[in-house]
């Protein structure tokens, strides 16, 4: 009978140790490659400036991204949560009013990037792309840099939280649906079941407290094409406690940004609450990222490109015929009635609230202490910019009018549906209308807002509700009807 040689035991231990080391290295590599390795987006994304703007990543997939296959199956698992004005709407993410080009895998402003595994994030185009149709039976036209008047951003936030709250958001149910639409390999199946799905749910639920204010029954819904931007900054960036302010405003157009000259006091944002365009872009992008950028240098380069693109992006031309004689007469009326504010030294500067007379909610939702806190936090991220104005804001910025025809609805809170309505005294403006329908009205200059289809797909806005006041801006309301028509004809050409 042979005895066991101790040296053989040591040899076996060395072999076993070597095998274990190989397994650990292989496991570490797989974990790294499936969890952290970042791959570039496909080349087609960068073929044109428009495609890069609409689908190019700004880094939001790192912290705020949703794993692609979870994003894919949410409409299949939770169809009842895709709602519009409280009603279930067929069509999955289309129910949120996103701009979606035919043949594209994702809506405009939704980005797909592999960081270990494919993830869906957002960029600036999700809010700043306009969709319009010249008739009910025509295809949509998409305008980069325009206001996303069809987008229901509040419902998107609610959708993610509502799905995460639901007990059906678990590995068994989501994996069963994912397996029906794709064949993941073994590693990805294990990662999704034991890591990705539980962590995604946990991250969404962690944000529930920060979004509690969008569920308040005493606040009206924002509706399509609006957000409560300064409160978003207060609650998401600086983590301020919830207060009683409510200031919804229209998602703005961001084309032709070179028109803003900070040295002349021309300030971006509705209340001129930011020192310059660069600061607005940084802060807006950080809002999309929902965290400090994973790669600060890449983030800086993306912002440089984006600012250059939007600075040179021209406003769109009015796509319908214009009566030249009437427009020429309207230009004279504009010079006499409007140019002092909208084409002179005051444009881009603040008009006192007492002079404008419009809804004060947007101003009331922000304060100097919030600005100081936001500037401090962004500075701690290592990001340099002039930042937010750390002083009380006494009025709203007088807007430039480039591409004004496509900025409907009007006033900072979007409470007046068309330019023609804006030239009526407040008591004669529509008191209730529906926002977010994309068929254009070239006569009144705005979107159709009270047809059966507009009521079906749009968000109801009641000007009697908080934050929705349509008063103020009485300029031009005393003109004769014929002169109002001439003025509107001229405004189509800007």
Tab-separated table of C-alpha atoms in Angstrom:
chain	number	residue	atom	x	y	z
A	1	UNK	CA	0.000	0.000	0.000
A	2	UNK	CA	1.464	3.341	-1.087
A	3	UNK	CA	1.552	6.216	1.393
A	4	UNK	CA	0.599	9.818	0.402
A	5	UNK	CA	3.627	12.016	-0.196
A	6	UNK	CA	3.321	15.467	1.521
A	7	UNK	CA	5.002	17.019	-1.462
A	8	UNK	CA	2.148	15.722	-3.635
A	9	UNK	CA	-0.302	17.459	-1.276
A	10	UNK	CA	1.540	20.740	-1.714
A	11	UNK	CA	1.500	20.238	-5.459
A	12	UNK	CA	-2.268	19.747	-5.452
A	13	UNK	CA	-2.718	22.827	-3.285
A	14	UNK	CA	-0.645	24.830	-5.747
A	15	UNK	CA	-2.753	23.550	-8.641
A	16	UNK	CA	-5.996	24.268	-6.779
A	17	UNK	CA	-4.733	27.703	-5.797
A	18	UNK	CA	-3.783	28.422	-9.378
A	19	UNK	CA	-7.191	27.316	-10.627
A	20	UNK	CA	-8.892	29.479	-7.996
A	21	UNK	CA	-6.775	32.459	-9.025
A	22	UNK	CA	-7.713	31.903	-12.668
A	23	UNK	CA	-11.399	31.680	-11.716
A	24	UNK	CA	-11.161	34.846	-9.633
A	25	UNK	CA	-9.427	36.720	-12.453
A	26	UNK	CA	-11.983	35.431	-14.976
A	27	UNK	CA	-14.849	36.346	-12.653
A	28	UNK	CA	-13.392	39.787	-12.035
A	29	UNK	CA	-12.985	40.337	-15.777
A	30	UNK	CA	-16.548	39.220	-16.488
A	31	UNK	CA	-17.850	41.414	-13.706
A	32	UNK	CA	-15.881	44.359	-15.021
A	33	UNK	CA	-16.796	43.779	-18.647
A	34	UNK	CA	-20.498	43.296	-17.904
A	35	UNK	CA	-20.778	45.928	-15.231
A	36	UNK	CA	-18.375	48.768	-15.991
A	37	UNK	CA	-16.668	48.560	-19.377
A	38	UNK	CA	-17.819	51.471	-21.511
A	39	UNK	CA	-18.248	51.060	-25.254
A	40	UNK	CA	-18.638	53.919	-27.746
A	41	UNK	CA	-22.010	54.577	-29.311
A	42	UNK	CA	-22.472	53.404	-32.921
A	43	UNK	CA	-21.007	55.577	-35.649
A	44	UNK	CA	-24.388	56.591	-37.115
A	45	UNK	CA	-25.114	58.676	-33.996
A	46	UNK	CA	-22.309	61.061	-34.998
A	47	UNK	CA	-22.993	61.203	-38.742
A	48	UNK	CA	-24.754	64.597	-38.536
A	49	UNK	CA	-24.983	67.333	-35.888
A	50	UNK	CA	-28.732	66.664	-35.646
A	51	UNK	CA	-28.298	62.945	-34.972
A	52	UNK	CA	-25.614	63.648	-32.373
A	53	UNK	CA	-27.858	66.232	-30.678
A	54	UNK	CA	-30.860	63.892	-30.681
A	55	UNK	CA	-29.210	60.582	-29.730
A	56	UNK	CA	-25.696	61.332	-28.474
A	57	UNK	CA	-24.874	60.488	-24.878
A	58	UNK	CA	-23.945	63.208	-22.385
A	59	UNK	CA	-23.135	60.615	-19.701
A	60	UNK	CA	-26.570	60.203	-18.105
A	61	UNK	CA	-26.433	56.427	-18.474
A	62	UNK	CA	-23.887	56.097	-15.653
A	63	UNK	CA	-26.097	57.171	-12.742
A	64	UNK	CA	-29.551	57.953	-14.122
A	65	UNK	CA	-29.692	55.311	-16.858
A	66	UNK	CA	-32.270	52.531	-16.953
A	67	UNK	CA	-31.022	49.073	-18.024
A	68	UNK	CA	-32.158	48.661	-21.609
A	69	UNK	CA	-34.144	45.471	-21.196
A	70	UNK	CA	-35.994	46.790	-18.151
A	71	UNK	CA	-36.826	49.937	-20.124
A	72	UNK	CA	-37.987	47.750	-23.006
A	73	UNK	CA	-40.435	45.618	-21.031
A	74	UNK	CA	-41.954	48.255	-18.720
A	75	UNK	CA	-44.860	48.954	-21.136
A	76	UNK	CA	-45.505	45.206	-21.388
A	77	UNK	CA	-45.529	44.599	-17.642
A	78	UNK	CA	-47.181	47.874	-16.551
A	79	UNK	CA	-49.380	49.056	-19.450
A	80	UNK	CA	-51.872	50.672	-17.058
A	81	UNK	CA	-49.222	53.108	-15.782
A	82	UNK	CA	-48.723	54.823	-19.137
A	83	UNK	CA	-51.281	57.560	-18.596
A	84	UNK	CA	-52.339	60.959	-19.893
A	85	UNK	CA	-54.529	63.206	-17.733
A	86	UNK	CA	-55.386	60.210	-15.579
A	87	UNK	CA	-56.452	58.041	-18.520
A	88	UNK	CA	-54.572	54.967	-19.721
A	89	UNK	CA	-53.238	55.636	-23.234
A	90	UNK	CA	-52.166	52.920	-25.635
A	91	UNK	CA	-48.724	53.041	-27.182
A	92	UNK	CA	-46.229	52.673	-24.361
A	93	UNK	CA	-43.739	55.519	-24.212
A	94	UNK	CA	-45.607	57.342	-26.990
A	95	UNK	CA	-48.241	58.067	-24.325
A	96	UNK	CA	-45.691	60.420	-22.755
A	97	UNK	CA	-45.713	62.629	-25.844
A	98	UNK	CA	-42.099	61.951	-26.781
A	99	UNK	CA	-40.894	62.948	-30.238
A	100	UNK	CA	-40.231	59.702	-32.092
A	101	UNK	CA	-38.726	59.535	-35.558
A	102	UNK	CA	-39.924	56.749	-37.807
A	103	UNK	CA	-37.528	53.810	-37.862
A	104	UNK	CA	-35.640	54.792	-34.715
A	105	UNK	CA	-35.286	52.337	-31.845
A	106	UNK	CA	-35.768	55.004	-29.167
A	107	UNK	CA	-37.501	58.396	-29.025
A	108	UNK	CA	-35.536	61.575	-29.627
A	109	UNK	CA	-33.555	62.508	-26.537
A	110	UNK	CA	-33.298	58.900	-25.348
A	111	UNK	CA	-29.765	57.559	-25.628
A	112	UNK	CA	-28.494	54.006	-25.607
A	113	UNK	CA	-24.997	53.197	-24.459
A	114	UNK	CA	-23.237	50.075	-23.216
A	115	UNK	CA	-21.540	50.502	-19.861
A	116	UNK	CA	-21.080	46.862	-19.007
A	117	UNK	CA	-24.608	46.273	-20.327
A	118	UNK	CA	-26.865	48.433	-22.527
A	119	UNK	CA	-28.492	51.328	-20.667
A	120	UNK	CA	-30.978	54.018	-21.658
A	121	UNK	CA	-30.354	57.610	-20.610
A	122	UNK	CA	-31.486	61.045	-21.730
A	123	UNK	CA	-29.917	64.113	-23.237
A	124	UNK	CA	-31.106	67.690	-23.760
A	125	UNK	CA	-33.089	66.823	-26.888
A	126	UNK	CA	-35.743	64.957	-24.898
A	127	UNK	CA	-37.144	68.308	-23.743
A	128	UNK	CA	-35.840	70.562	-26.491
A	129	UNK	CA	-37.187	69.081	-29.729
A	130	UNK	CA	-40.444	70.251	-31.262
A	131	UNK	CA	-42.828	68.043	-33.207
A	132	UNK	CA	-45.466	69.632	-35.437
A	133	UNK	CA	-47.755	68.609	-38.291
A	134	UNK	CA	-49.128	70.901	-40.965
A	135	UNK	CA	-52.375	68.886	-41.121
A	136	UNK	CA	-53.947	65.953	-39.271
A	137	UNK	CA	-52.975	63.505	-42.039
A	138	UNK	CA	-49.360	64.664	-42.480
A	139	UNK	CA	-46.178	63.262	-41.002
A	140	UNK	CA	-44.567	65.108	-38.098
A	141	UNK	CA	-41.704	67.523	-38.611
A	142	UNK	CA	-39.059	67.514	-35.866
A	143	UNK	CA	-37.180	70.697	-35.012
A	144	UNK	CA	-33.994	70.403	-32.959
A	145	UNK	CA	-33.682	73.004	-30.231
A	146	UNK	CA	-37.406	73.719	-30.158
A	147	UNK	CA	-39.661	73.470	-27.103
A	148	UNK	CA	-40.899	69.935	-26.424
A	149	UNK	CA	-44.548	71.018	-26.246
A	150	UNK	CA	-45.893	67.449	-26.504
A	151	UNK	CA	-43.668	65.914	-23.796
A	152	UNK	CA	-45.274	64.981	-20.472
A	153	UNK	CA	-42.191	65.091	-18.266
A	154	UNK	CA	-44.084	64.852	-14.992
A	155	UNK	CA	-45.759	61.638	-16.115
A	156	UNK	CA	-42.363	60.196	-17.035
A	157	UNK	CA	-41.048	60.836	-13.524
A	158	UNK	CA	-44.201	59.347	-12.027
A	159	UNK	CA	-44.076	56.350	-14.345
A	160	UNK	CA	-40.647	55.206	-13.158
A	161	UNK	CA	-41.524	55.620	-9.485
A	162	UNK	CA	-44.949	54.015	-9.856
A	163	UNK	CA	-43.429	50.984	-11.575
A	164	UNK	CA	-40.775	50.617	-8.870
A	165	UNK	CA	-43.451	50.800	-6.158
A	166	UNK	CA	-45.409	47.971	-7.754
A	167	UNK	CA	-44.744	44.481	-6.305
A	168	UNK	CA	-44.630	43.167	-9.877
A	169	UNK	CA	-41.279	44.956	-10.274
A	170	UNK	CA	-39.359	41.816	-9.332
A	171	UNK	CA	-36.887	39.492	-10.987
A	172	UNK	CA	-39.362	36.676	-11.669
A	173	UNK	CA	-41.880	38.812	-13.569
A	174	UNK	CA	-39.422	41.084	-15.367
A	175	UNK	CA	-37.136	38.208	-16.374
A	176	UNK	CA	-40.093	36.237	-17.728
A	177	UNK	CA	-40.980	39.194	-19.965
A	178	UNK	CA	-37.379	39.860	-20.958
A	179	UNK	CA	-36.974	36.196	-21.938
A	180	UNK	CA	-39.958	36.556	-24.285
A	181	UNK	CA	-38.263	39.282	-26.314
A	182	UNK	CA	-34.548	38.418	-26.226
A	183	UNK	CA	-32.058	35.664	-25.449
A	184	UNK	CA	-29.591	36.909	-22.877
A	185	UNK	CA	-26.523	34.814	-22.256
A	186	UNK	CA	-26.003	33.095	-18.906
A	187	UNK	CA	-23.921	35.899	-17.379
A	188	UNK	CA	-26.443	38.583	-18.332
A	189	UNK	CA	-29.354	36.493	-17.099
A	190	UNK	CA	-27.666	36.103	-13.729
A	191	UNK	CA	-26.733	39.784	-13.586
A	192	UNK	CA	-30.272	40.911	-14.443
A	193	UNK	CA	-31.913	38.538	-11.980
A	194	UNK	CA	-29.666	39.020	-8.978
A	195	UNK	CA	-28.092	42.447	-9.453
A	196	UNK	CA	-29.557	44.721	-12.134
A	197	UNK	CA	-33.280	44.373	-11.431
A	198	UNK	CA	-33.005	44.655	-7.616
A	199	UNK	CA	-30.590	47.583	-7.825
A	200	UNK	CA	-32.705	49.434	-10.403
A	201	UNK	CA	-35.775	49.135	-8.204
A	202	UNK	CA	-33.832	50.272	-5.159
A	203	UNK	CA	-32.421	53.332	-6.949
A	204	UNK	CA	-35.833	54.386	-8.217
A	205	UNK	CA	-37.381	54.038	-4.777
A	206	UNK	CA	-34.540	56.048	-3.237
A	207	UNK	CA	-35.662	58.993	-5.381
A	208	UNK	CA	-39.289	58.658	-4.328
A	209	UNK	CA	-38.973	61.140	-1.447
A	210	UNK	CA	-37.355	63.737	-3.726
A	211	UNK	CA	-40.274	63.483	-6.137
A	212	UNK	CA	-43.022	63.528	-3.492
A	213	UNK	CA	-44.039	67.059	-4.516
A	214	UNK	CA	-45.104	65.951	-8.014
A	215	UNK	CA	-47.814	63.818	-6.392
A	216	UNK	CA	-49.335	66.641	-4.333
A	217	UNK	CA	-53.118	66.758	-4.944
A	218	UNK	CA	-53.219	70.497	-4.194
A	219	UNK	CA	-50.889	71.240	-7.130
A	220	UNK	CA	-52.248	71.010	-10.714
A	221	UNK	CA	-50.387	68.754	-13.100
A	222	UNK	CA	-47.776	70.451	-15.227
A	223	UNK	CA	-49.269	68.935	-18.370
A	224	UNK	CA	-47.559	68.489	-21.682
A	225	UNK	CA	-44.730	70.815	-22.578
A	226	UNK	CA	-44.101	72.203	-19.078
A	227	UNK	CA	-41.963	71.551	-16.031
A	228	UNK	CA	-41.416	73.140	-12.633
A	229	UNK	CA	-37.746	73.674	-13.310
A	230	UNK	CA	-36.614	75.643	-10.291
A	231	UNK	CA	-38.339	73.286	-7.880
A	232	UNK	CA	-36.666	70.402	-9.701
A	233	UNK	CA	-33.350	72.071	-8.901
A	234	UNK	CA	-34.314	72.662	-5.274
A	235	UNK	CA	-35.463	69.129	-4.555
A	236	UNK	CA	-33.123	67.076	-6.743
A	237	UNK	CA	-29.833	68.992	-6.701
A	238	UNK	CA	-29.714	70.743	-3.332
A	239	UNK	CA	-32.133	68.335	-1.588
A	240	UNK	CA	-34.104	71.186	-0.035
A	241	UNK	CA	-37.178	70.347	2.074
A	242	UNK	CA	-40.505	70.579	0.288
A	243	UNK	CA	-42.172	73.994	0.478
A	244	UNK	CA	-45.445	75.457	-0.787
A	245	UNK	CA	-44.185	77.021	-4.005
A	246	UNK	CA	-45.386	75.939	-7.439
A	247	UNK	CA	-44.069	77.529	-10.624
A	248	UNK	CA	-44.644	75.545	-13.818
A	249	UNK	CA	-43.270	77.048	-16.999
A	250	UNK	CA	-43.077	76.162	-20.659
A	251	UNK	CA	-40.104	74.162	-21.842
A	252	UNK	CA	-38.181	76.845	-23.779
A	253	UNK	CA	-36.658	76.921	-27.239
A	254	UNK	CA	-32.852	76.803	-27.180
A	255	UNK	CA	-31.932	77.556	-30.785
A	256	UNK	CA	-29.738	80.523	-31.782
A	257	UNK	CA	-28.181	80.838	-28.313
A	258	UNK	CA	-25.504	83.193	-29.634
A	259	UNK	CA	-28.085	85.976	-29.427
A	260	UNK	CA	-27.595	86.209	-25.650
A	261	UNK	CA	-24.915	88.747	-24.743
A	262	UNK	CA	-24.219	88.494	-21.040
A	263	UNK	CA	-22.203	91.716	-21.078
A	264	UNK	CA	-25.364	93.567	-22.167
A	265	UNK	CA	-27.392	92.012	-19.369
A	266	UNK	CA	-29.194	89.594	-21.676
A	267	UNK	CA	-29.898	86.636	-19.443
A	268	UNK	CA	-31.248	83.149	-20.196
A	269	UNK	CA	-34.070	81.388	-18.334
A	270	UNK	CA	-37.490	82.889	-17.747
A	271	UNK	CA	-36.503	85.013	-14.760
A	272	UNK	CA	-32.937	85.741	-15.823
A	273	UNK	CA	-31.871	83.595	-12.899
A	274	UNK	CA	-28.596	82.451	-14.502
A	275	UNK	CA	-25.638	84.610	-15.478
A	276	UNK	CA	-25.001	83.187	-18.938
A	277	UNK	CA	-25.845	80.484	-21.469
A	278	UNK	CA	-22.900	78.299	-20.489
A	279	UNK	CA	-24.158	78.094	-16.911
A	280	UNK	CA	-27.690	77.178	-18.019
A	281	UNK	CA	-26.374	74.377	-20.179
A	282	UNK	CA	-24.196	72.993	-17.384
A	283	UNK	CA	-27.007	73.082	-14.835
A	284	UNK	CA	-29.586	71.607	-17.222
A	285	UNK	CA	-27.237	68.786	-18.175
A	286	UNK	CA	-26.492	68.070	-14.516
A	287	UNK	CA	-30.236	67.795	-13.992
A	288	UNK	CA	-30.365	65.133	-16.703
A	289	UNK	CA	-27.373	63.327	-15.186
A	290	UNK	CA	-28.919	63.486	-11.687
A	291	UNK	CA	-25.367	63.335	-10.282
A	292	UNK	CA	-21.852	64.612	-10.786
A	293	UNK	CA	-20.512	63.590	-14.225
A	294	UNK	CA	-18.686	60.253	-14.236
A	295	UNK	CA	-16.026	61.708	-16.549
A	296	UNK	CA	-15.712	65.481	-15.949
A	297	UNK	CA	-13.399	66.054	-18.907
A	298	UNK	CA	-15.710	64.239	-21.328
A	299	UNK	CA	-18.668	66.147	-19.864
A	300	UNK	CA	-16.854	69.439	-20.456
A	301	UNK	CA	-16.175	68.498	-24.093
A	302	UNK	CA	-19.813	67.516	-24.612
A	303	UNK	CA	-20.955	70.883	-23.242
A	304	UNK	CA	-18.536	72.758	-25.511
A	305	UNK	CA	-19.887	70.902	-28.544
A	306	UNK	CA	-23.491	71.351	-27.493
A	307	UNK	CA	-23.133	75.075	-26.854
A	308	UNK	CA	-21.435	75.562	-30.220
A	309	UNK	CA	-24.181	73.595	-31.993
A	310	UNK	CA	-27.037	75.467	-30.311
A	311	UNK	CA	-25.370	78.849	-30.672
A	312	UNK	CA	-25.339	78.455	-34.459
A	313	UNK	CA	-28.658	76.592	-34.807
A	314	UNK	CA	-31.059	78.877	-36.707
A	315	UNK	CA	-34.716	79.247	-35.769
A	316	UNK	CA	-37.077	77.419	-38.140
A	317	UNK	CA	-38.913	79.193	-40.938
A	318	UNK	CA	-42.699	79.460	-40.882
A	319	UNK	CA	-43.834	76.525	-43.083
A	320	UNK	CA	-47.000	78.122	-44.493
A	321	UNK	CA	-47.575	80.983	-46.958
A	322	UNK	CA	-47.229	84.508	-45.570
A	323	UNK	CA	-49.123	87.508	-46.928
A	324	UNK	CA	-46.241	89.826	-47.793
A	325	UNK	CA	-48.255	93.063	-47.873
A	326	UNK	CA	-49.974	92.311	-44.602
A	327	UNK	CA	-46.643	91.331	-42.989
A	328	UNK	CA	-45.027	94.582	-44.178
A	329	UNK	CA	-47.857	96.556	-42.582
A	330	UNK	CA	-47.486	94.437	-39.466
A	331	UNK	CA	-43.792	95.297	-39.227
A	332	UNK	CA	-44.685	98.964	-38.838
A	333	UNK	CA	-47.125	98.069	-36.066
A	334	UNK	CA	-44.452	95.933	-34.404
A	335	UNK	CA	-41.995	98.838	-34.518
A	336	UNK	CA	-44.515	101.131	-32.877
A	337	UNK	CA	-45.995	98.717	-30.345
A	338	UNK	CA	-43.469	95.948	-29.584
A	339	UNK	CA	-39.939	96.821	-30.628
A	340	UNK	CA	-39.076	98.855	-27.532
A	341	UNK	CA	-39.166	95.629	-25.516
A	342	UNK	CA	-38.638	92.845	-28.028
A	343	UNK	CA	-36.114	94.383	-30.420
A	344	UNK	CA	-34.354	97.104	-28.426
A	345	UNK	CA	-32.053	97.337	-25.446
A	346	UNK	CA	-34.595	95.752	-23.097
A	347	UNK	CA	-34.799	92.420	-24.906
A	348	UNK	CA	-33.210	89.667	-22.850
A	349	UNK	CA	-33.397	91.737	-19.662
A	350	UNK	CA	-35.964	91.501	-16.881
A	351	UNK	CA	-39.268	93.320	-16.923
A	352	UNK	CA	-40.618	93.959	-13.408
A	353	UNK	CA	-43.508	91.714	-12.463
A	354	UNK	CA	-45.692	94.736	-11.711
A	355	UNK	CA	-45.190	95.868	-15.326
A	356	UNK	CA	-45.680	92.464	-16.963
A	357	UNK	CA	-48.602	91.482	-14.719
A	358	UNK	CA	-48.190	87.765	-15.416
A	359	UNK	CA	-48.473	84.799	-13.044
A	360	UNK	CA	-45.916	85.112	-10.196
A	361	UNK	CA	-45.533	81.378	-9.424
A	362	UNK	CA	-42.281	80.903	-11.314
A	363	UNK	CA	-40.628	83.781	-9.444
A	364	UNK	CA	-41.908	82.604	-6.068
A	365	UNK	CA	-40.438	79.130	-6.518
A	366	UNK	CA	-36.811	80.348	-6.348
A	367	UNK	CA	-34.731	82.337	-3.890
A	368	UNK	CA	-31.136	83.522	-3.301
A	369	UNK	CA	-30.398	80.857	-0.676
A	370	UNK	CA	-31.282	78.121	-3.166
A	371	UNK	CA	-29.030	79.740	-5.761
A	372	UNK	CA	-26.122	79.872	-3.310
A	373	UNK	CA	-26.604	76.222	-2.342
A	374	UNK	CA	-26.767	75.101	-5.987
A	375	UNK	CA	-23.634	77.082	-6.884
A	376	UNK	CA	-21.782	75.563	-3.946
A	377	UNK	CA	-22.754	71.999	-4.868
A	378	UNK	CA	-21.796	72.407	-8.527
A	379	UNK	CA	-18.498	73.951	-7.440
A	380	UNK	CA	-17.807	70.950	-5.220
A	381	UNK	CA	-18.193	68.777	-8.325
A	382	UNK	CA	-15.174	70.581	-9.749
A	383	UNK	CA	-17.267	72.329	-12.438
A	384	UNK	CA	-16.556	75.976	-13.089
A	385	UNK	CA	-19.244	78.325	-14.388
A	386	UNK	CA	-20.664	81.754	-13.517
A	387	UNK	CA	-23.698	80.013	-12.103
A	388	UNK	CA	-27.057	81.120	-10.763
A	389	UNK	CA	-27.830	84.676	-9.731
A	390	UNK	CA	-27.574	84.939	-5.951
A	391	UNK	CA	-29.987	87.853	-5.625
A	392	UNK	CA	-33.782	88.315	-5.477
A	393	UNK	CA	-35.491	88.125	-8.861
A	394	UNK	CA	-37.992	90.909	-9.425
A	395	UNK	CA	-39.433	90.044	-12.825
A	396	UNK	CA	-39.418	87.938	-15.953
A	397	UNK	CA	-36.994	88.157	-18.852
A	398	UNK	CA	-38.290	89.867	-22.005
A	399	UNK	CA	-37.881	87.139	-24.619
A	400	UNK	CA	-36.277	87.297	-28.008
A	401	UNK	CA	-38.842	86.522	-30.707
A	402	UNK	CA	-36.788	84.427	-33.139
A	403	UNK	CA	-38.964	81.501	-34.238
A	404	UNK	CA	-41.807	82.809	-32.067
A	405	UNK	CA	-44.345	81.033	-34.298
A	406	UNK	CA	-43.198	77.648	-32.946
A	407	UNK	CA	-43.059	78.604	-29.263
A	408	UNK	CA	-46.761	78.161	-28.527
A	409	UNK	CA	-48.408	78.194	-26.034
A	410	UNK	CA	-47.402	81.650	-24.836
A	411	UNK	CA	-46.417	83.515	-21.663
A	412	UNK	CA	-43.759	81.947	-19.460
A	413	UNK	CA	-46.257	79.385	-18.124
A	414	UNK	CA	-47.822	78.585	-21.494
A	415	UNK	CA	-51.280	79.747	-20.422
A	416	UNK	CA	-52.284	81.363	-23.746
A	417	UNK	CA	-52.609	78.966	-26.699
A	418	UNK	CA	-51.915	81.231	-29.705
A	419	UNK	CA	-50.370	84.576	-30.620
A	420	UNK	CA	-53.759	85.813	-31.773
A	421	UNK	CA	-55.200	84.976	-28.339
A	422	UNK	CA	-52.317	86.814	-26.665
A	423	UNK	CA	-53.412	90.040	-28.370
A	424	UNK	CA	-56.807	89.834	-26.665
A	425	UNK	CA	-57.419	91.246	-23.164
A	426	UNK	CA	-56.990	88.524	-20.497
A	427	UNK	CA	-60.736	88.225	-19.918
A	428	UNK	CA	-61.208	87.285	-23.602
A	429	UNK	CA	-58.392	84.738	-23.763
A	430	UNK	CA	-59.345	81.029	-23.597
A	431	UNK	CA	-59.910	80.002	-19.990
A	432	UNK	CA	-59.582	76.259	-20.674
A	433	UNK	CA	-57.690	74.598	-23.518
A	434	UNK	CA	-55.664	71.457	-24.258
A	435	UNK	CA	-51.890	71.524	-24.561
A	436	UNK	CA	-49.664	69.132	-26.474
A	437	UNK	CA	-51.535	68.385	-29.713
A	438	UNK	CA	-49.100	68.786	-32.606
A	439	UNK	CA	-51.315	69.953	-35.494
A	440	UNK	CA	-50.549	73.578	-36.280
A	441	UNK	CA	-53.000	76.460	-36.750
A	442	UNK	CA	-51.333	78.903	-39.196
A	443	UNK	CA	-54.077	81.515	-38.852
A	444	UNK	CA	-54.052	82.014	-35.088
A	445	UNK	CA	-50.340	81.026	-34.902
A	446	UNK	CA	-50.172	78.226	-32.393
A	447	UNK	CA	-51.289	74.636	-32.032
A	448	UNK	CA	-54.875	73.452	-32.337
A	449	UNK	CA	-56.049	73.381	-28.746
A	450	UNK	CA	-59.794	72.713	-28.622
A	451	UNK	CA	-60.631	70.067	-31.228
A	452	UNK	CA	-61.834	66.556	-30.396
A	453	UNK	CA	-58.371	65.179	-31.142
A	454	UNK	CA	-56.642	67.876	-29.097
A	455	UNK	CA	-58.882	66.960	-26.163
A	456	UNK	CA	-58.092	63.267	-26.648
A	457	UNK	CA	-54.295	63.512	-26.684
A	458	UNK	CA	-53.637	66.809	-24.930
A	459	UNK	CA	-53.393	67.984	-21.322
A	460	UNK	CA	-56.210	70.143	-20.055
A	461	UNK	CA	-55.065	73.538	-18.778
A	462	UNK	CA	-57.458	75.546	-16.635
A	463	UNK	CA	-56.251	79.108	-16.221
A	464	UNK	CA	-58.158	79.413	-12.928
A	465	UNK	CA	-55.844	76.876	-11.290
A	466	UNK	CA	-52.701	77.720	-9.382
A	467	UNK	CA	-49.706	78.630	-11.529
A	468	UNK	CA	-51.841	78.781	-14.685
A	469	UNK	CA	-52.870	82.427	-14.711
A	470	UNK	CA	-53.220	83.912	-18.189
A	471	UNK	CA	-53.337	87.553	-17.104
A	472	UNK	CA	-50.859	90.286	-17.870
A	473	UNK	CA	-48.952	91.164	-21.030
A	474	UNK	CA	-51.657	93.616	-22.073
A	475	UNK	CA	-49.393	95.058	-24.744
A	476	UNK	CA	-51.122	95.249	-28.122
A	477	UNK	CA	-54.509	94.208	-26.770
A	478	UNK	CA	-56.012	97.611	-27.615
A	479	UNK	CA	-55.164	97.433	-31.324
A	480	UNK	CA	-57.906	97.339	-33.923
A	481	UNK	CA	-58.729	93.783	-35.105
A	482	UNK	CA	-57.253	94.434	-38.555
A	483	UNK	CA	-54.008	95.678	-37.030
A	484	UNK	CA	-53.810	92.592	-34.820
A	485	UNK	CA	-54.051	90.427	-37.934
A	486	UNK	CA	-51.272	92.410	-39.596
A	487	UNK	CA	-49.062	92.165	-36.530
A	488	UNK	CA	-49.546	88.396	-36.292
A	489	UNK	CA	-48.673	88.074	-39.990
A	490	UNK	CA	-45.380	89.831	-39.369
A	491	UNK	CA	-44.577	87.726	-36.326
A	492	UNK	CA	-44.736	84.651	-38.555
A	493	UNK	CA	-41.616	85.898	-40.338
A	494	UNK	CA	-39.370	86.218	-37.274
